mmCIF file of C-alpha atoms and ligand atoms in Angstrom:
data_model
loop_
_atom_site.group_PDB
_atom_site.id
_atom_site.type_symbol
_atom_site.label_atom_id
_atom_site.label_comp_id
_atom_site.label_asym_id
_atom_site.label_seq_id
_atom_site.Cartn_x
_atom_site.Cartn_y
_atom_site.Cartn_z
ATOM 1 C CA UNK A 1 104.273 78.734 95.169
ATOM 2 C CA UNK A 2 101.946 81.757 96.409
ATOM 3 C CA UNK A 3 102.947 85.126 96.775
ATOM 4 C CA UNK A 4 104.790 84.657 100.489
ATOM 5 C CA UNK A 5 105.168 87.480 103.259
ATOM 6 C CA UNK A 6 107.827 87.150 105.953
ATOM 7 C CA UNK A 7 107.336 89.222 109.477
ATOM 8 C CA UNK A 8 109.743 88.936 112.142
ATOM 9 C CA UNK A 9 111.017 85.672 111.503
ATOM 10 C CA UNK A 10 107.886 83.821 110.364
ATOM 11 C CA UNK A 11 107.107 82.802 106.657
ATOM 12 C CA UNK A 12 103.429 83.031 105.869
ATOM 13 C CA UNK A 13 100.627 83.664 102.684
ATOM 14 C CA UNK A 14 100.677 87.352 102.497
ATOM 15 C CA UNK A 15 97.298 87.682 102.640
ATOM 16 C CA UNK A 16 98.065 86.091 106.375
ATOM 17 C CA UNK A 17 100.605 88.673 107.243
ATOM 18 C CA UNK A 18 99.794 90.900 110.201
ATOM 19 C CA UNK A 19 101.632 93.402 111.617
ATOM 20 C CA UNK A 20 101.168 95.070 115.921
ATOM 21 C CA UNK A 21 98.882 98.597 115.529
ATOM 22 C CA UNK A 22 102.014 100.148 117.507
ATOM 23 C CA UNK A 23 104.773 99.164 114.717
ATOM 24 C CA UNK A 24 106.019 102.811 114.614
ATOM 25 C CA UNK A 25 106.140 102.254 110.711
ATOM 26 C CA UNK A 26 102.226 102.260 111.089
ATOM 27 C CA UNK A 27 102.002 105.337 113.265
ATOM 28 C CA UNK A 28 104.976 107.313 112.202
ATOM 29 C CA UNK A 29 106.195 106.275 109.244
ATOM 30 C CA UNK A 30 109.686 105.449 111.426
ATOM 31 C CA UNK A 31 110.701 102.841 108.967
ATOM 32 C CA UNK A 32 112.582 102.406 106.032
ATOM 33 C CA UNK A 33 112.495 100.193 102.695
ATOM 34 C CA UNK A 34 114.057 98.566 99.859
ATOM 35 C CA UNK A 35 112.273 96.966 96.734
ATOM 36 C CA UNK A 36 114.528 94.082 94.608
ATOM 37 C CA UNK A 37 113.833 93.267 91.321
ATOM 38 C CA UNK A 38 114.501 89.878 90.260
ATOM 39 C CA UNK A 39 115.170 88.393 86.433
ATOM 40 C CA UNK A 40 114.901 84.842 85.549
ATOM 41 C CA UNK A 41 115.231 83.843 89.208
ATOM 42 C CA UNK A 42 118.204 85.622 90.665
ATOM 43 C CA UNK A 43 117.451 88.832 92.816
ATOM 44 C CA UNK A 44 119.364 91.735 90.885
ATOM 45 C CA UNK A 45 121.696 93.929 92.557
ATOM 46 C CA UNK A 46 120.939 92.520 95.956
ATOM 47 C CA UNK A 47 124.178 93.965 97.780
ATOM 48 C CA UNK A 48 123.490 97.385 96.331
ATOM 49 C CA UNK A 49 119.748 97.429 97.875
ATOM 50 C CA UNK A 50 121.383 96.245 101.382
ATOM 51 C CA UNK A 51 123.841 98.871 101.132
ATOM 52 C CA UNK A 52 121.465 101.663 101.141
ATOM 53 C CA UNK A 53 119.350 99.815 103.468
ATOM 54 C CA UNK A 54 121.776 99.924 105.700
ATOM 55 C CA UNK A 55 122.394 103.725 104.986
ATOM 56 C CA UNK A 56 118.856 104.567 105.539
ATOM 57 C CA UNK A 57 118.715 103.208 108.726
ATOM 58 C CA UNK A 58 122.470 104.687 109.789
ATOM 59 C CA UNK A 59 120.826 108.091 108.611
ATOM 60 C CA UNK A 60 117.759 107.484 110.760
ATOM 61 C CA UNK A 61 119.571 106.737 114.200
ATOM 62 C CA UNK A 62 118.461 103.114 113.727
ATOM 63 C CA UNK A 63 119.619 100.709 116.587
ATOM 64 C CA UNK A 64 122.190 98.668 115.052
ATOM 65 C CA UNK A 65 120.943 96.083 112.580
ATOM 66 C CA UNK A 66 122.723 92.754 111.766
ATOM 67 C CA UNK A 67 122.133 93.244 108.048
ATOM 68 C CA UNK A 68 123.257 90.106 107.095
ATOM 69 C CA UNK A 69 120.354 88.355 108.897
ATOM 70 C CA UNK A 70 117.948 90.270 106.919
ATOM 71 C CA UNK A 71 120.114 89.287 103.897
ATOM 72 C CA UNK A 72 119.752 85.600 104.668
ATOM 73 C CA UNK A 73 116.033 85.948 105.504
ATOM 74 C CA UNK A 74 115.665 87.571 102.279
ATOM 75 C CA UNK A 75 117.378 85.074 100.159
ATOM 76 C CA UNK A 76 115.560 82.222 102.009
ATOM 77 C CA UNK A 77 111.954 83.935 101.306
ATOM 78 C CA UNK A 78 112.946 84.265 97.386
ATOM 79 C CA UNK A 79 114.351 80.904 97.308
ATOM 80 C CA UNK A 80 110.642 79.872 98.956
ATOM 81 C CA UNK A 81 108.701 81.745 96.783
ATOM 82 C CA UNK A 82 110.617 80.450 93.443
ATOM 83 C CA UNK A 83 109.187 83.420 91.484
ATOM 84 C CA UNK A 84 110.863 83.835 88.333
ATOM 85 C CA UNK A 85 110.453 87.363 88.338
ATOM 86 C CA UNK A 86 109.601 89.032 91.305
ATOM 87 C CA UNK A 87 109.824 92.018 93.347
ATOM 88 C CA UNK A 88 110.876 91.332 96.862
ATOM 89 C CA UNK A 89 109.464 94.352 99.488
ATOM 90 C CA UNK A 90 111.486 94.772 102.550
ATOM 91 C CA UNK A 91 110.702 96.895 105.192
ATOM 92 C CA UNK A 92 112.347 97.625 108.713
ATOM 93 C CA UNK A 93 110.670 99.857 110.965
ATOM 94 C CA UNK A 94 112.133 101.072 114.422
ATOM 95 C CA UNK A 95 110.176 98.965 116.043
ATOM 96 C CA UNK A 96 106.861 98.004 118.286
ATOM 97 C CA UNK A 97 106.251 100.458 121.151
ATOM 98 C CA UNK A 98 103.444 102.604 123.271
ATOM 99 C CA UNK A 99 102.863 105.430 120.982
ATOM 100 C CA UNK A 100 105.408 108.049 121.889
ATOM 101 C CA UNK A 101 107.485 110.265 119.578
ATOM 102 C CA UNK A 102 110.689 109.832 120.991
ATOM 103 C CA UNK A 103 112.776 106.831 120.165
ATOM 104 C CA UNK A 104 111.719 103.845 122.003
ATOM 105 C CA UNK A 105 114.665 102.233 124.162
ATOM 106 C CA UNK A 106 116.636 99.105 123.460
ATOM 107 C CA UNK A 107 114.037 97.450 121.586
ATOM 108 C CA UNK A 108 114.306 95.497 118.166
ATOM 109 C CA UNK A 109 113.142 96.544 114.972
ATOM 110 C CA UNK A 110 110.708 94.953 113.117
ATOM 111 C CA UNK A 111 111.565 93.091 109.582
ATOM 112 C CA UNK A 112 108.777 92.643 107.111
ATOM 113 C CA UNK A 113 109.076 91.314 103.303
ATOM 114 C CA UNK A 114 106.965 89.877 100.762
ATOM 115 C CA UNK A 115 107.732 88.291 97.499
ATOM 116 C CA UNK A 116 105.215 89.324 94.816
ATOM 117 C CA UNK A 117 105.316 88.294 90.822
ATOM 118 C CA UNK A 118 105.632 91.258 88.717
ATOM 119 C CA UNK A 119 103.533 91.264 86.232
ATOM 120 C CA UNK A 120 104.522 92.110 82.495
ATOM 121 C CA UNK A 121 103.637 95.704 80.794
ATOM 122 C CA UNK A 122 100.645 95.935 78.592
ATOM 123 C CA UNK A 123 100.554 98.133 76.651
ATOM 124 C CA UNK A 124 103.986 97.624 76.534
ATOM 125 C CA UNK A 125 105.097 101.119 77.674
ATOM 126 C CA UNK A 126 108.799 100.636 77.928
ATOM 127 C CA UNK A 127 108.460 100.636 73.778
ATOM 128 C CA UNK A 128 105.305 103.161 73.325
ATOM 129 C CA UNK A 129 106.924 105.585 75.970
ATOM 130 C CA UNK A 130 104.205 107.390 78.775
ATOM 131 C CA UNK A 131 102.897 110.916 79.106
ATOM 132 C CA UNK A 132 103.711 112.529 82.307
ATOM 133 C CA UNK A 133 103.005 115.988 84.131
ATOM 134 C CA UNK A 134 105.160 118.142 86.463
ATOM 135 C CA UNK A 135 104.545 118.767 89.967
ATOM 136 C CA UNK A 136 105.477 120.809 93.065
ATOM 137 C CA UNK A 137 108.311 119.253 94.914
ATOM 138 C CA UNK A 138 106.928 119.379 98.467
ATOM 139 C CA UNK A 139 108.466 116.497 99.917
ATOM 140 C CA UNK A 140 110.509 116.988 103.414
ATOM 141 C CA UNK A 141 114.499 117.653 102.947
ATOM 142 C CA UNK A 142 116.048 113.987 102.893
ATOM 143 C CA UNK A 143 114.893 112.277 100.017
ATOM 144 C CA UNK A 144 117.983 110.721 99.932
ATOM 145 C CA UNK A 145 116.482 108.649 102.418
ATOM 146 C CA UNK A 146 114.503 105.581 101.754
ATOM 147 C CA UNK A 147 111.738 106.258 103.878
ATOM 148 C CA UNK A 148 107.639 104.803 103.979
ATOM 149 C CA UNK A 149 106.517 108.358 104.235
ATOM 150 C CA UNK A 150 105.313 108.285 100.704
ATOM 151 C CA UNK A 151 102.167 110.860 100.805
ATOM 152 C CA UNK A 152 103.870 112.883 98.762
ATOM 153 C CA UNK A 153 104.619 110.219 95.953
ATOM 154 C CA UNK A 154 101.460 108.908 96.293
ATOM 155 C CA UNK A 155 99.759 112.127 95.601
ATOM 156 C CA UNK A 156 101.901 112.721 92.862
ATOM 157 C CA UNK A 157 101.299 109.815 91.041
ATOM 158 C CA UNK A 158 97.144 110.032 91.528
ATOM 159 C CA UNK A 159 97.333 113.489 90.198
ATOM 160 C CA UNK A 160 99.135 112.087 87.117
ATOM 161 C CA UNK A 161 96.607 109.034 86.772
ATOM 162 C CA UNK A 162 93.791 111.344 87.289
ATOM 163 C CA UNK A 163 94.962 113.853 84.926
ATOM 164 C CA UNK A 164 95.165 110.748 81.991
ATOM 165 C CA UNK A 165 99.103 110.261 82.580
ATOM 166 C CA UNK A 166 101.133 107.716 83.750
ATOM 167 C CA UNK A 167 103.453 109.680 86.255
ATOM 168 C CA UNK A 168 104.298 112.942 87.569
ATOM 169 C CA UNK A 169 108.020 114.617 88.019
ATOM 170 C CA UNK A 170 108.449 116.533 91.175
ATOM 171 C CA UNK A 171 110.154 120.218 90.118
ATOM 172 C CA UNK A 172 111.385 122.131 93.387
ATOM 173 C CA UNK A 173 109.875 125.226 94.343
ATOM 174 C CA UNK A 174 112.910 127.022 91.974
ATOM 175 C CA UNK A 175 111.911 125.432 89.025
ATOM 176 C CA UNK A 176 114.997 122.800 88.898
ATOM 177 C CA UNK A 177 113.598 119.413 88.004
ATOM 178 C CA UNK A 178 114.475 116.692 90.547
ATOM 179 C CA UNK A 179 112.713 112.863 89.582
ATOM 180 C CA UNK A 180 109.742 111.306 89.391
ATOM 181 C CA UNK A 181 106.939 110.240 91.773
ATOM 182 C CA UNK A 182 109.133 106.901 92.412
ATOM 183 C CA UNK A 183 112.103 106.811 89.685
ATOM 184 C CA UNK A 184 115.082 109.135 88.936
ATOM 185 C CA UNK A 185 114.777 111.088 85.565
ATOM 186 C CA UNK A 186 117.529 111.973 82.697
ATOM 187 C CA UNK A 187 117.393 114.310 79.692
ATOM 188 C CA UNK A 188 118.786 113.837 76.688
ATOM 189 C CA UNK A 189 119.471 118.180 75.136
ATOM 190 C CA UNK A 190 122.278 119.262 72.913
ATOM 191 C CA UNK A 191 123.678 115.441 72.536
ATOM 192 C CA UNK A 192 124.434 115.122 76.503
ATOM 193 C CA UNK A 193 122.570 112.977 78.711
ATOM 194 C CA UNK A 194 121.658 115.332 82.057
ATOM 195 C CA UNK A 195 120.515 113.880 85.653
ATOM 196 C CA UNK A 196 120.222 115.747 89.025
ATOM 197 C CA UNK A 197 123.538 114.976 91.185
ATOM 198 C CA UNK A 198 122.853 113.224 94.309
ATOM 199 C CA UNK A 199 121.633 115.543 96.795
ATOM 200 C CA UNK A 200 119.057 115.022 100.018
ATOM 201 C CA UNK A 201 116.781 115.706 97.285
ATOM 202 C CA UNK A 202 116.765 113.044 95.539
ATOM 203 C CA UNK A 203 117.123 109.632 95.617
ATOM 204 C CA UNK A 204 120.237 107.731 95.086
ATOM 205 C CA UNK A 205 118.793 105.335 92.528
ATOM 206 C CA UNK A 206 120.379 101.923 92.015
ATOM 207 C CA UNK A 207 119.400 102.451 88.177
ATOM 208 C CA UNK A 208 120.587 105.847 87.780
ATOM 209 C CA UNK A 209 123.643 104.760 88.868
ATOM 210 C CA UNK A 210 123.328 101.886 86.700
ATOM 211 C CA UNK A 211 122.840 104.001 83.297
ATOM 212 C CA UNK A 212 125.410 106.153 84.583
ATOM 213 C CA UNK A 213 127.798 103.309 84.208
ATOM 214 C CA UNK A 214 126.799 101.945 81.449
ATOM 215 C CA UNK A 215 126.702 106.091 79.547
ATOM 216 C CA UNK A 216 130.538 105.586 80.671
ATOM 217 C CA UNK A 217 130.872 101.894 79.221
ATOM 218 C CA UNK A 218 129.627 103.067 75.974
ATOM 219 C CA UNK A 219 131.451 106.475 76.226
ATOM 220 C CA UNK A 220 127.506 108.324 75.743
ATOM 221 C CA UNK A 221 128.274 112.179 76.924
ATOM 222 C CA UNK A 222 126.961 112.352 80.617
ATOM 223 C CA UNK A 223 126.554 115.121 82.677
ATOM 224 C CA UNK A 224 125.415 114.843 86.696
ATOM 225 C CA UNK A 225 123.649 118.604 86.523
ATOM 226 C CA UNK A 226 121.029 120.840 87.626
ATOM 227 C CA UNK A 227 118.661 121.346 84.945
ATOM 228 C CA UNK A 228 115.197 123.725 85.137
ATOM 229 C CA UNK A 229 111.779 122.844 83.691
ATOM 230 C CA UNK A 230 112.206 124.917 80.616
ATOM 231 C CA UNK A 231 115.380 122.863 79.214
ATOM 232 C CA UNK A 232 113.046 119.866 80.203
ATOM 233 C CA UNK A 233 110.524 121.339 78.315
ATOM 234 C CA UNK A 234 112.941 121.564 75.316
ATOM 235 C CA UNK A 235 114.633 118.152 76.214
ATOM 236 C CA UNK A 236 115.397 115.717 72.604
ATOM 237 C CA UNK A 237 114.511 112.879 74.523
ATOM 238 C CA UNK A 238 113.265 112.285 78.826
ATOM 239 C CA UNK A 239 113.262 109.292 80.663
ATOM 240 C CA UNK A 240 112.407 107.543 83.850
ATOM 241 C CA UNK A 241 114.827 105.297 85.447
ATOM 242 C CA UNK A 242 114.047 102.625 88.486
ATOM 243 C CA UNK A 243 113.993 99.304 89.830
ATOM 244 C CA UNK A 244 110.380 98.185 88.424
ATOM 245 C CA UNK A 245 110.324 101.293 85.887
ATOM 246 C CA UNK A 246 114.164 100.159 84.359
ATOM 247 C CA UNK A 247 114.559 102.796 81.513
ATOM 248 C CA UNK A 248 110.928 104.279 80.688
ATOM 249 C CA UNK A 249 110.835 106.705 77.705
ATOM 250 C CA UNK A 250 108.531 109.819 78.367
ATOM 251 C CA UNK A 251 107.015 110.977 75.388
ATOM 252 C CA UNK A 252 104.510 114.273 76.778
ATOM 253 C CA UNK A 253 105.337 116.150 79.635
ATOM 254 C CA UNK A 254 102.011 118.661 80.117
ATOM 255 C CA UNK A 255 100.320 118.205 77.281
ATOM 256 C CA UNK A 256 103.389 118.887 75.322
ATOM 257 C CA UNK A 257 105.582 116.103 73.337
ATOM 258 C CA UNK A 258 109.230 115.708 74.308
ATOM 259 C CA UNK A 259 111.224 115.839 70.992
ATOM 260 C CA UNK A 260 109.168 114.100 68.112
ATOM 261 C CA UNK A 261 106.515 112.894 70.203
ATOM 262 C CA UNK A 262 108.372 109.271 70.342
ATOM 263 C CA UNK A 263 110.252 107.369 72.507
ATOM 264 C CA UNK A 264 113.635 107.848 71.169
ATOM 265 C CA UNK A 265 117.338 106.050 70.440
ATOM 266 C CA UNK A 266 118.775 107.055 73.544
ATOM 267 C CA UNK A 267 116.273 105.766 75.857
ATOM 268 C CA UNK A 268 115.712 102.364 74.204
ATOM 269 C CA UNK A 269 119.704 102.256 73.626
ATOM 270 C CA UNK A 270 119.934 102.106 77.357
ATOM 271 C CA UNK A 271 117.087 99.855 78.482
ATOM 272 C CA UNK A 272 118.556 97.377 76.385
ATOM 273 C CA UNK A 273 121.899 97.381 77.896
ATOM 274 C CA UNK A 274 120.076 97.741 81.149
ATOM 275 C CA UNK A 275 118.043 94.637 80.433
ATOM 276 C CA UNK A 276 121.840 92.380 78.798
ATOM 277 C CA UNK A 277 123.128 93.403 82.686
ATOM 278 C CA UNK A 278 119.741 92.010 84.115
ATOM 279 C CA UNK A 279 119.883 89.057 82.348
ATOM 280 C CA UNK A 280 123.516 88.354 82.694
HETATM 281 N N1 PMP B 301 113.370 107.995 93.166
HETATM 282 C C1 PMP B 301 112.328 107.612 93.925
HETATM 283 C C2 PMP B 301 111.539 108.658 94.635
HETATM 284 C C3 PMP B 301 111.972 106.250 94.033
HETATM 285 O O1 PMP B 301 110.948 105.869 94.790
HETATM 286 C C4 PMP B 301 112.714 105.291 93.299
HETATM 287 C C5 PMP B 301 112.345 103.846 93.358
HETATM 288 N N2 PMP B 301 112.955 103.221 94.416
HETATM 289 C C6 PMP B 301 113.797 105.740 92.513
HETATM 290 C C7 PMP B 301 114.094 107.097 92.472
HETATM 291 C C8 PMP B 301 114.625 104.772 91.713
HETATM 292 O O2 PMP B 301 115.482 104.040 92.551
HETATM 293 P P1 PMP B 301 115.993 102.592 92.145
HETATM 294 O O3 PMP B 301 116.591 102.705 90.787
HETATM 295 O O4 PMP B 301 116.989 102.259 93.186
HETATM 296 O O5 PMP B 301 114.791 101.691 92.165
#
């Protein structure tokens, strides 16, 4: 089957898939978004993404959305697709409307989703770990949020690519570390595994949480903390933690190596429970 796109309703070849100039997605980045992973055919942790879906948009004044359309239009794109493993896009904007700041009235928003392959990791990083640098956090004050308005990200991640890295990790103004350009981030110092609590600064990853409970599962010391750039510095062991990412060892943080220089026990302990979950 080829890679499929789904806008308002209508199932079409993504390279088909058109959306109005006036979707204020487009024009204001008014639109929110949720990106499923799926393993060996079956879309992983599908009520969790439509949970925070359905947050973002709460948070955002959205009109009401009937969420489990969007579920059912979801599922019935994936099952049309049949890609194995896939990452499913959905996005729901606040709708089509004359360019205007305010909130439109009673009009509905628009859906869009594609299903796209993912392809596998060569080099294979998860194993060889990736270098990464550190970069002003100066993203706007909900990151909790799961919002288009990526400039910020995106910047973030070119500076790392241009730079020779894989990634960047966004450290506040203050010098606390907060995640990466599109994954949450844990450090593994003085045999505790630290992660920034959930704040509007951050977002509340569905694989943080994940590794969370599985550190609890397997009784691995956890700690939900505020942590600066000098203890990451000085971190044993750093990883990245996300939907496409799962648990990605970082192995040089500017130019410096994290711990030995290798991706350690700790982070490979946990992507392979991560991936037995997956898979089960
Ligand atoms: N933080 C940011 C900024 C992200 O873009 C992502 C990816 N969605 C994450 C964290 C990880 O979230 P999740 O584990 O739900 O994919």
């Amino acid at each position: 089957m080829p890679e499929l796109a789904y806008v308002n309703g209508r199932i079409v070849p993504i390279e088909d898939a058109v959306v109005p100039v006036e979707d204020r997605g487009y024009q204001f980045g008014d639109a929110v978004y949720e990106v499923i992973a799926s393993y060996g055919g079956k879309m992983f942790c599908f009520e969790e993404h439509f949970t925070r879906l359905d947050r973002s948009m709460k948070e955002l004044f959205f009109p009401i959305v009937h969420i489990d359309q969007i579920k059912r239009a979801a599922i019935e794109l994936f099952t049309k697709a049949d890609i194995e493993r896939a990452a499913v896009y959905i996005q729901i904007s606040r709708g089509v409307s004359p360019r205007n700041h305010s909130f439109p009235g009673d009009i509905p928003v628009q859906v869009v989703m594609t299903v796209r392959k993912i392809a596998g990791k060569n080099p294979p990083i998860q194993e060889l770990g990736i270098s990464a640098i550190t970069v002003e956090d100066f993203r706007w004050g909900r990151c909790d949020i799961k919002t288009v308005q990526l400039l910020p990200n995106v910047l973030a991640k070119q500076k790392a690519l241009d730079a020779g890295c894989y990634d960047a990790i966004f450290v506040a103004k203050d010098g606390i570390v907060r995640e990466g350009s599109s994954s949450n981030l844990f450090i593994l110092s003085e045999g505790t595994l630290i992660t920034h609590p959930l704040t509007p600064d951050i977002l509340p990853g569905i694989t943080r949480s994940l590794v969370l409970d599985i550190c609890q599962e397997k009784e691995y010391p956890v700690r939900e903390r505020f942590f600066d750039k000098s203890k990451l510095y000085d971190a044993v062991e750093v990883f990245l933690t996300g939907t496409i990412t799962e648990v990605l060892p970082v192995i040089r943080i500017d130019g410096r190596p994290v711990g030995n220089g290798k991706a350690g026990p700790a982070a490979s302990a946990l992507q392979e429970s991560l991936l037995k979950r997956l898979k089960s």
